[in-house]
Structure formats: C-alpha cells, structure tokens
mmCIF file of C-alpha atoms in Angstrom:
data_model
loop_
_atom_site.group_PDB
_atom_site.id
_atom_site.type_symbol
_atom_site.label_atom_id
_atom_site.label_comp_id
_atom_site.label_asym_id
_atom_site.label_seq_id
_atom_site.Cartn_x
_atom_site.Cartn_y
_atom_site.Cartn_z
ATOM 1 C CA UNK A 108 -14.106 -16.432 6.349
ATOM 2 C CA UNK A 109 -14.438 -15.909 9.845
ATOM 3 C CA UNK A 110 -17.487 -16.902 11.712
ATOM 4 C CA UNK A 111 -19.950 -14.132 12.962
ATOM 5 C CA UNK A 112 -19.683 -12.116 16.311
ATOM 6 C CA UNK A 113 -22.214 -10.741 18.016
ATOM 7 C CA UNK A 114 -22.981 -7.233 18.432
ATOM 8 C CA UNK A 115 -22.258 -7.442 21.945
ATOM 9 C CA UNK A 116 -18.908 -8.954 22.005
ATOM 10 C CA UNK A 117 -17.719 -6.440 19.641
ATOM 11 C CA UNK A 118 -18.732 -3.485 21.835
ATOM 12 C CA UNK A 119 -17.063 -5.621 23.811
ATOM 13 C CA UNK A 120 -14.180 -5.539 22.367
ATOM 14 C CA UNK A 121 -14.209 -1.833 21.516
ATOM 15 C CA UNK A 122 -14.616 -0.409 24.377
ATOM 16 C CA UNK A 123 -18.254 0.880 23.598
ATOM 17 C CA UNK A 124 -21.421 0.238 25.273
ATOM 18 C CA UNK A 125 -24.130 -2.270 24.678
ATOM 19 C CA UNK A 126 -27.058 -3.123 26.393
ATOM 20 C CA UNK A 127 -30.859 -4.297 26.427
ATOM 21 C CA UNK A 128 -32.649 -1.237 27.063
ATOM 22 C CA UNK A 129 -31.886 2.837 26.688
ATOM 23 C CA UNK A 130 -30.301 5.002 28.671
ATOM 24 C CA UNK A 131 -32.199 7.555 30.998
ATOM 25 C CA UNK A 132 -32.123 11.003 30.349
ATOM 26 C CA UNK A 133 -30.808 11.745 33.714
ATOM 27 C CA UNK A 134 -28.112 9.207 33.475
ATOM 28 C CA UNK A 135 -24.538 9.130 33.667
ATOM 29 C CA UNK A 136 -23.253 7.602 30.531
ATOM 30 C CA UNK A 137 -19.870 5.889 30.762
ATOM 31 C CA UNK A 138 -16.858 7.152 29.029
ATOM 32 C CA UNK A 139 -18.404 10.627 27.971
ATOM 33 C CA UNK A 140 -20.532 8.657 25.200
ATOM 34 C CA UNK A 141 -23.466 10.700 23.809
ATOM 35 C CA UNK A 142 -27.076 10.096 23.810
ATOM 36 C CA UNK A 143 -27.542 8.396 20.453
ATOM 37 C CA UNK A 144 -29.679 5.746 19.759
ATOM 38 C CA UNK A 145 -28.671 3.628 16.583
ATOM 39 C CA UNK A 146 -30.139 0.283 17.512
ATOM 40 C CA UNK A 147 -33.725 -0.960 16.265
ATOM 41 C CA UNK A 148 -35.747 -3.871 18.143
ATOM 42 C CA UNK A 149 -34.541 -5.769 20.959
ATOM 43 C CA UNK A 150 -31.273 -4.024 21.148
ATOM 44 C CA UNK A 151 -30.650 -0.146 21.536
ATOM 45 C CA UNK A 152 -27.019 0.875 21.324
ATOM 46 C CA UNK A 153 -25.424 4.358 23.128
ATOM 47 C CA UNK A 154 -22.198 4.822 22.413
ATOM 48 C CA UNK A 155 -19.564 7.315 20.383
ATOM 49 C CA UNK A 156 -18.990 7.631 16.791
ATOM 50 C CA UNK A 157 -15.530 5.794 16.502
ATOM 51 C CA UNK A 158 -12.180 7.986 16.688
ATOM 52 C CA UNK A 159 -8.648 7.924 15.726
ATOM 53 C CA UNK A 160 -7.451 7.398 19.126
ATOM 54 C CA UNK A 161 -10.043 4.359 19.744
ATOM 55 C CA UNK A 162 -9.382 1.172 19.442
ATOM 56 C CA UNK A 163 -9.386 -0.169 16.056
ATOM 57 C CA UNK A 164 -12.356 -2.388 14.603
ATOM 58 C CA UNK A 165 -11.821 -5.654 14.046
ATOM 59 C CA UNK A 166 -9.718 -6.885 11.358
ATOM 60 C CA UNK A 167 -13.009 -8.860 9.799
ATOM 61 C CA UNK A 168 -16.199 -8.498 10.052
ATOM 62 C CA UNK A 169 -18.335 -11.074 7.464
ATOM 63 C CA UNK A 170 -21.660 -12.364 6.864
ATOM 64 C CA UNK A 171 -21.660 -15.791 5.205
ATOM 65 C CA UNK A 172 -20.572 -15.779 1.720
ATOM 66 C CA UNK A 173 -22.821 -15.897 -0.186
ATOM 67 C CA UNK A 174 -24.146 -12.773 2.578
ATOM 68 C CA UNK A 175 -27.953 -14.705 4.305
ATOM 69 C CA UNK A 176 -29.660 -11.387 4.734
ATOM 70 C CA UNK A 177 -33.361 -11.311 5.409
ATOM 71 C CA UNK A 178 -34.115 -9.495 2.388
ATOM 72 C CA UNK A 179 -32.761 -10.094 -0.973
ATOM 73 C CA UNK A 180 -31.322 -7.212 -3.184
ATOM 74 C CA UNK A 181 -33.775 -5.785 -5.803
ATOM 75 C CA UNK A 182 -32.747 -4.094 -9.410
ATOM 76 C CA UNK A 183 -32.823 -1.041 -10.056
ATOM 77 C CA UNK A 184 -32.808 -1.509 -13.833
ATOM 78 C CA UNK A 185 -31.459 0.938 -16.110
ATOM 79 C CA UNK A 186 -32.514 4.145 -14.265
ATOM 80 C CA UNK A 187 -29.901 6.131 -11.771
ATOM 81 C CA UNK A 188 -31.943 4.951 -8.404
ATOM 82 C CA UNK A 189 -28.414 3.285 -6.657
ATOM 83 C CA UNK A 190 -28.355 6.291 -3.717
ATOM 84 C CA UNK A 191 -31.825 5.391 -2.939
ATOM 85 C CA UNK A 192 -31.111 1.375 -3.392
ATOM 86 C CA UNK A 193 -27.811 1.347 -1.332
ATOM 87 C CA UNK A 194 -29.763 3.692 1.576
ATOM 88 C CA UNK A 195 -32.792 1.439 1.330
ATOM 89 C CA UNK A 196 -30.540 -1.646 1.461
ATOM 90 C CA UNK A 197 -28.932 -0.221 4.822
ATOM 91 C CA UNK A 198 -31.705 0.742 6.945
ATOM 92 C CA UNK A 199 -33.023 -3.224 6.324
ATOM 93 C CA UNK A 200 -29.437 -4.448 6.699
ATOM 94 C CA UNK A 201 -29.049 -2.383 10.420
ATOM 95 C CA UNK A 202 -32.912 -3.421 11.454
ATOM 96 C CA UNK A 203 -31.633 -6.851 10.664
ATOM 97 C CA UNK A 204 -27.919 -6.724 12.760
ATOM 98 C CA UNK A 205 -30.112 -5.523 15.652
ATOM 99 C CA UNK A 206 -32.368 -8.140 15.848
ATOM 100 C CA UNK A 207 -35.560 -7.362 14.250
ATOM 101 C CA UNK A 208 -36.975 -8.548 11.213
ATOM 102 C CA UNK A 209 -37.308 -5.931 8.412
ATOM 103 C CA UNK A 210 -39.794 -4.980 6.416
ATOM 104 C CA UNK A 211 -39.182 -4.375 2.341
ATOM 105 C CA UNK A 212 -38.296 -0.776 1.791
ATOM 106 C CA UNK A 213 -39.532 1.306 -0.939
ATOM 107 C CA UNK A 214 -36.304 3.101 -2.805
ATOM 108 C CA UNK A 215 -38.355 3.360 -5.933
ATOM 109 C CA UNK A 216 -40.810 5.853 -3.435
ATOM 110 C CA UNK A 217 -37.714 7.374 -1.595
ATOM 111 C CA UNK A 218 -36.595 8.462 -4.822
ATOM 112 C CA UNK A 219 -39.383 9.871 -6.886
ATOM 113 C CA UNK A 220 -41.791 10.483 -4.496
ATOM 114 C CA UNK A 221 -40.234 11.755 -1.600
ATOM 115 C CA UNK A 222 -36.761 13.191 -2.802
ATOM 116 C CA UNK A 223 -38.713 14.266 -5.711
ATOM 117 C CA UNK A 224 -36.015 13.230 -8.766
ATOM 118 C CA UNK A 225 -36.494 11.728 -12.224
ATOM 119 C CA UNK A 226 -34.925 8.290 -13.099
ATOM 120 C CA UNK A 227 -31.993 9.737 -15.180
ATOM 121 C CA UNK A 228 -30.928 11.912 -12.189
ATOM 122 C CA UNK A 229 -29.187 10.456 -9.170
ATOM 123 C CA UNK A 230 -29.983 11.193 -5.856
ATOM 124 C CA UNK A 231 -27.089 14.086 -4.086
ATOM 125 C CA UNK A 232 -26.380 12.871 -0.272
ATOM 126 C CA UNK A 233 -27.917 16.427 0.562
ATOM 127 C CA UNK A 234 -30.911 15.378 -1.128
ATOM 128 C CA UNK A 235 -30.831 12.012 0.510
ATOM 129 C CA UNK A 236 -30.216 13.155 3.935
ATOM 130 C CA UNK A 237 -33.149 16.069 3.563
ATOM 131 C CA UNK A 238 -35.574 13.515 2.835
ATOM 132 C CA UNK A 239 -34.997 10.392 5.111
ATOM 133 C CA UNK A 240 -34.645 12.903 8.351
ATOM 134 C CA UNK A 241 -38.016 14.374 7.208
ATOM 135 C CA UNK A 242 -39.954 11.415 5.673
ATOM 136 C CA UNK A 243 -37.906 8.769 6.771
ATOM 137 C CA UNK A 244 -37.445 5.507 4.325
ATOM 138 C CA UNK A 245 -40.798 4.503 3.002
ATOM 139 C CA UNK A 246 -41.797 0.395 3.660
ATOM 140 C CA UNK A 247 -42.756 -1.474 0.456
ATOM 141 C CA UNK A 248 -47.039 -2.248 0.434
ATOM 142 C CA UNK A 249 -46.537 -3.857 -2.447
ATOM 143 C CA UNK A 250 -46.472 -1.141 -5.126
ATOM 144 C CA UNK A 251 -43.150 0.338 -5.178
ATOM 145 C CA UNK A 252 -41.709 -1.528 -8.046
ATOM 146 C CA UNK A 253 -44.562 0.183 -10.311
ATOM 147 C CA UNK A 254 -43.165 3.390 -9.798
ATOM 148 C CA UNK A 255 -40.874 4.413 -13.275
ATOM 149 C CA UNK A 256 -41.970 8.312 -13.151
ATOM 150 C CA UNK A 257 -42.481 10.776 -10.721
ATOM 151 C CA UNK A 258 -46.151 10.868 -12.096
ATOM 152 C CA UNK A 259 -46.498 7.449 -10.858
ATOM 153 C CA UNK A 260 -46.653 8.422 -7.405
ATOM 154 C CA UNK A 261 -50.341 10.216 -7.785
ATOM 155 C CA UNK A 262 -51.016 6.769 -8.168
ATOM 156 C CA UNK A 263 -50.235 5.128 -4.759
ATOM 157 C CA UNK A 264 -50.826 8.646 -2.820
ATOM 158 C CA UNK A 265 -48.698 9.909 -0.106
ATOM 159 C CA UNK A 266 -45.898 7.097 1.366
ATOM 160 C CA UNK A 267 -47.056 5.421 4.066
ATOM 161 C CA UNK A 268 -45.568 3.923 7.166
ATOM 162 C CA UNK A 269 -41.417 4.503 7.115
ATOM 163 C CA UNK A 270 -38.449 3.677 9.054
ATOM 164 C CA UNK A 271 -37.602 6.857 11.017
ATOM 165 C CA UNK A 272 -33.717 8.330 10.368
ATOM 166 C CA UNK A 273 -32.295 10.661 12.214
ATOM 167 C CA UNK A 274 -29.880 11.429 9.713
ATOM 168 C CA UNK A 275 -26.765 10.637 8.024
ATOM 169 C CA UNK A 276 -23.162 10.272 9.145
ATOM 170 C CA UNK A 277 -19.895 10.928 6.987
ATOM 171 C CA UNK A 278 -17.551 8.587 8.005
ATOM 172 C CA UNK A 279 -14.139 9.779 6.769
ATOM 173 C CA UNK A 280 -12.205 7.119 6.797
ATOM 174 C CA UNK A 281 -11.925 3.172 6.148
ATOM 175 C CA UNK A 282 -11.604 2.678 9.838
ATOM 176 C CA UNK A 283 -14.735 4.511 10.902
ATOM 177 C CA UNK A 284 -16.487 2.666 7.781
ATOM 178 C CA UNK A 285 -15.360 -0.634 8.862
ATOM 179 C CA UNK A 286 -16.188 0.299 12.727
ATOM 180 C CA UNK A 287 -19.892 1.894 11.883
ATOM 181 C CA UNK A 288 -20.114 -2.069 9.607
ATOM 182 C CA UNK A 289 -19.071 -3.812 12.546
ATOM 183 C CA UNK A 290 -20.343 -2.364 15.164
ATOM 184 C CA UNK A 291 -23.974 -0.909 13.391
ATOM 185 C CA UNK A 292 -24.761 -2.582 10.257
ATOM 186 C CA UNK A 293 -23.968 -1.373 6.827
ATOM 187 C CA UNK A 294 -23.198 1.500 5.250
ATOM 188 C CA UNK A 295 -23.720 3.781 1.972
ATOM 189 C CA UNK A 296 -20.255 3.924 0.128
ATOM 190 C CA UNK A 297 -19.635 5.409 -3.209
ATOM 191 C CA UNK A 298 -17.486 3.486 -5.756
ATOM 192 C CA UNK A 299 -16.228 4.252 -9.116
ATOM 193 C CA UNK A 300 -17.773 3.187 -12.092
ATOM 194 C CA UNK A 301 -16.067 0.859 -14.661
ATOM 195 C CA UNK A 302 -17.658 -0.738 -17.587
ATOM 196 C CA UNK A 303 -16.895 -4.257 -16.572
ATOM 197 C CA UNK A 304 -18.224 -3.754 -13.315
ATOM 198 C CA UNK A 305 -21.727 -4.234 -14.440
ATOM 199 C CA UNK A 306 -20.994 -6.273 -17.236
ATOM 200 C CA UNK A 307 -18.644 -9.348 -16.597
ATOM 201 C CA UNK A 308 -18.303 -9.475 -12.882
ATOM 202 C CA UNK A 309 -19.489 -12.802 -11.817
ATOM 203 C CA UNK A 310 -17.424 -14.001 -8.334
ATOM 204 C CA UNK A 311 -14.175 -13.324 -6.580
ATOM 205 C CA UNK A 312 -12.749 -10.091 -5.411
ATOM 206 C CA UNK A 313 -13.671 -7.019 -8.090
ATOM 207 C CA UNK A 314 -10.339 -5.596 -9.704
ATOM 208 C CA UNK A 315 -11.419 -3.095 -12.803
ATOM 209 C CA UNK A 316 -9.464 -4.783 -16.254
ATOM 210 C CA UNK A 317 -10.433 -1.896 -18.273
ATOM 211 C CA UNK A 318 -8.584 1.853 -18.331
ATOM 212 C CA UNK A 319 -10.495 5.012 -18.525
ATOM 213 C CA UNK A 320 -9.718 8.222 -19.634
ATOM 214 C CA UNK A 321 -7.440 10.464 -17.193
ATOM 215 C CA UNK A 322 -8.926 13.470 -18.179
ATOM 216 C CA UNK A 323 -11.614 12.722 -16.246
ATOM 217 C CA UNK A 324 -12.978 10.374 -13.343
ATOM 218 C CA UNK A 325 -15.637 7.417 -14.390
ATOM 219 C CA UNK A 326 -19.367 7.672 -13.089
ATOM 220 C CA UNK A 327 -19.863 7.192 -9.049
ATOM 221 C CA UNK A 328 -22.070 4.476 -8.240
ATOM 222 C CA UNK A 329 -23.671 4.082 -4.444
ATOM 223 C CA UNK A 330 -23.643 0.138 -2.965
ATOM 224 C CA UNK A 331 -24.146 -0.947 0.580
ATOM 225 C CA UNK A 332 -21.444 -1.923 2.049
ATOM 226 C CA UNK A 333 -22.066 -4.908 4.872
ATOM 227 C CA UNK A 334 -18.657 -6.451 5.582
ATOM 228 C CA UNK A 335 -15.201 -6.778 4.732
ATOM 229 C CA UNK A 336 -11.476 -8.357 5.614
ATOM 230 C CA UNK A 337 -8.151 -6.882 6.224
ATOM 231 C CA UNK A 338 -6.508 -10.268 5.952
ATOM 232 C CA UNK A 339 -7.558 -10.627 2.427
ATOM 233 C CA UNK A 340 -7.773 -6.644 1.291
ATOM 234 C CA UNK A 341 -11.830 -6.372 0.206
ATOM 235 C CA UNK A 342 -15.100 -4.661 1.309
ATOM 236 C CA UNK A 343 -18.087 -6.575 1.100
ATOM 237 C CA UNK A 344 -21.134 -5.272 -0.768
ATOM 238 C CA UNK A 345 -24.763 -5.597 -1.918
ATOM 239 C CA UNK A 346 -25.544 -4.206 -5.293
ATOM 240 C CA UNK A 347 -29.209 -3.055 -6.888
ATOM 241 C CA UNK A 348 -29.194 -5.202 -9.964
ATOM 242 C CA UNK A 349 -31.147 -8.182 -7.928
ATOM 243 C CA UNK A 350 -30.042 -11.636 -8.090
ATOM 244 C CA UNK A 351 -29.455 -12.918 -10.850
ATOM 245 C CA UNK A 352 -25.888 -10.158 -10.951
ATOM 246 C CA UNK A 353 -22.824 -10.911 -9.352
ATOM 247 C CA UNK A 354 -23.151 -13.640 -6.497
ATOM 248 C CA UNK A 355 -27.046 -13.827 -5.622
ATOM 249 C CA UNK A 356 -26.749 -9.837 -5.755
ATOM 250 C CA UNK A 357 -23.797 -9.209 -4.037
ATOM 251 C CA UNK A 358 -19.927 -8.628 -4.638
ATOM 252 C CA UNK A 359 -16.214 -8.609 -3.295
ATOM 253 C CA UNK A 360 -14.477 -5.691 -4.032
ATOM 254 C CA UNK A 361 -10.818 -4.613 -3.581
ATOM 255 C CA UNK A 362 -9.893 -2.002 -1.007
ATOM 256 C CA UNK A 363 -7.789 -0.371 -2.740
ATOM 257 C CA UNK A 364 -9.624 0.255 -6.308
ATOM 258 C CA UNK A 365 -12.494 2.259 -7.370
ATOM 259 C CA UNK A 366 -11.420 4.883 -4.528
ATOM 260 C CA UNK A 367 -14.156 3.150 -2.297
ATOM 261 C CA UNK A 368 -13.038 4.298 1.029
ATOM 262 C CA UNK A 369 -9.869 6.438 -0.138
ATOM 263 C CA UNK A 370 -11.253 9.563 -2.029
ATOM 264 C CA UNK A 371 -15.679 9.086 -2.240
ATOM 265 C CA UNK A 372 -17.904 9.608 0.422
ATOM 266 C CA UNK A 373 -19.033 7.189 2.928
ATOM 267 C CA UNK A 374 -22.315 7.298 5.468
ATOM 268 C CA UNK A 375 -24.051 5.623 8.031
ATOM 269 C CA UNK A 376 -27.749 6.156 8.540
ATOM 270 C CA UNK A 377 -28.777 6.894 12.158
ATOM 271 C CA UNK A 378 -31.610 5.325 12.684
ATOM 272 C CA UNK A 379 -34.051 6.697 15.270
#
C-alpha cells in the first residue's frame, strides 16, 4: 500500500488550506472557504466541505496495514453500542491525524448515559448528533467498560471531561467520504449486516458469501471508516469487537458490497 502523506501535502494537493494556527475573525479567507475549524492540537484546518466540481481526493489514502493507531479498538460485545463505538473511534482517530495524542473515549457513557438508550437499541444519527453537539464525547476515567445498563451510570455520576463536537456532517457520496478520510480523519459509515461478517471474517478484502432474503434488507451496522484504495476497490475500517476479530480489530471491505458508500449514510464529526 502506499506510504502515508501528510495532512499538509494533501491540502496541498486539493486545493484547500492548511496551516499552523487559525484564522482571524476579520480575515480574508482564500477561495471563499468558511470559518470552520476541524483540526485538534498543533494543527487547525479552515477550509470547504469538498464539492463535485473540486478536485478529486486522492486515489489512496492508507494507514499501515495492519492500521498503527494510538488507540486500539474495544468490543462492544453483544449489545447494539456500534453508532456510539464507530463515533467514539473517530473523534480519537481525527485527534490522532492532527497531531495530538488522544485520550480513551467513553462510547459505553455516550450511549447510555448521555444519549440515554438501552443496550438492545441502537443509537439514530439524530440521537447521536443531539448528544455529542450538547455533551460532546465523554473521555474514558477508567470506568466506562462497567457500564451494561442505563442504571449503571448513577454509579460513576455525571460524564466528565469530553471532546467538544460541533456536530455531524452527511457526506453524500464516496468522494466526499474518501475526501473528509483524507483530508480529516475518519468517518462514521453504515454497512450492511451479513452473518459471516461477524463470524468467519479473518483477513483480506470482505465480500459477503451468504444470500439474504430480498424481501427485506439485513441489519445496518456503524464502523469507522479510516482509509481506503481505488486501485484495489476497498474502504478501510475499524470495527468494535476489539482485537482479537478480524485483523487486530480492523477490516478490508469491498466498495461495492454492503451498500457502504452507495445507498447508507455516511458522517464526519466536526470537531470543535
């Protein structure tokens, strides 16, 4: 796979904007870009959401396989917590790409405690995006993986110190996923569900070998999604069934199965 390029030289390459420190509110910013700040630590980014008539992302854009994040993926176990994982899993991901060092994040918290659901319901993206732009994503103290009920949380009291969001993004297509990846840091996408997904995927590129019913469409299932390749057709993802699933927690899957990018949602967290 190709070797890693810097945030910079991609904006670079864009056409966007880069730089070391934020713009002033009585600046001129170039190109008609927005005020919007999506970087975290050393870097601060400004620039526009991408467009159909920029230029294209590039072609690749992946860690090392096996992916060398900071933080490892945790498991979710058997209760429906991926929204929370996959969100949790991209705000450390995009602290990371901008050069800080993240702190654990809490999904088990984001989920019971602060979007307020049980563990057999799963997190809506209107829940999700309600409770990150008003609570933000709660940082791990050590208790989070304690929580199994929404009882639980009388236990630790309130959530304490979380990454601030500004909110989420719906990017509508598989070029403004793979420029948000490249340029940003991963992403929430949604992905069908197929039985041999959890069960027998082990390495290469993830190609469902079972059929399901046409009457209707299998479970959704939320991943974050931190790279992929056009030259060899697959996104690149981190799953919430910790390490001992898939390749040290993480997967290859095709782009075009599962409707991952053609048909479910997609979002980038601003962060703030």
């Amino acid at each position: 796979m190709a070797g890693s390029t810097s945030i910079v030289e991609l904006a670079a390459q864009l056409g966007w904007v880069a730089r070391a420190e934020p713009y002033r509110a009585d600046e001129t910013l170039p190109g008609g870009a927005e005020p919007d700040p999506l970087g975290y630590g050393s870097l601060m980014f400004r620039a526009p959401l991408w467009k159909a008539s920029d230029p294209p992302p590039p072609s690749e854009f992946n860690p090392a396989w096996p992916p060398t994040e900071h933080l490892t993926p945790l498991d979710q176990g058997s209760q429906a917590l991926c929204v929370a994982h996959a969100a949790c899993a991209s705000v450390e991901g995009r602290i990371e790409r901008m050069g800080g060092i993240p702190a654990r994040l809490a999904p088990r918290q984001l989920h019971f405690c602060i979007i307020g659901n049980s563990g057999s319901n799963g997190a809506s993206v209107a829940q999700l995006h309600g409770a990150l732009k008003a609570r933000g994503a709660p940082i791990d103290h050590g208790d989070d993986s304690a929580i199994r009920l929404i009882s639980d949380c009388a236990l630790i009291g309130q959530p304490g110190r979380a990454v601030k969001v500004a909110g989420l993004h719906m990017l509508d297509s598989p070029m403004a996923m793979k420029a948000a990846i490249a340029m940003r840091g991963p992403i929430v996408g949604y992905m069908d569900q197929y039985p041999d997904f959890w069960n027998h995927y082990v390495d290469g590129i993830y190609r469902p070998t079972v059929s399901w019913p046409a009457s209707a469409p299998p479970p959704t299932h939320a991943v974050s999604v931190i790279g992929y390749s056009d030259h060899q057709g697959f996104w690149v993802c981190r799953n919430s069934r910790g390490t001992a699933w898939g390749q040290f927690g993480y997967f290859l899957i095709a782009y075009d199965v599962c409707r991952i990018g053609l048909g479910l949602s997609a979002y980038e967290l601003i962060l703030q």
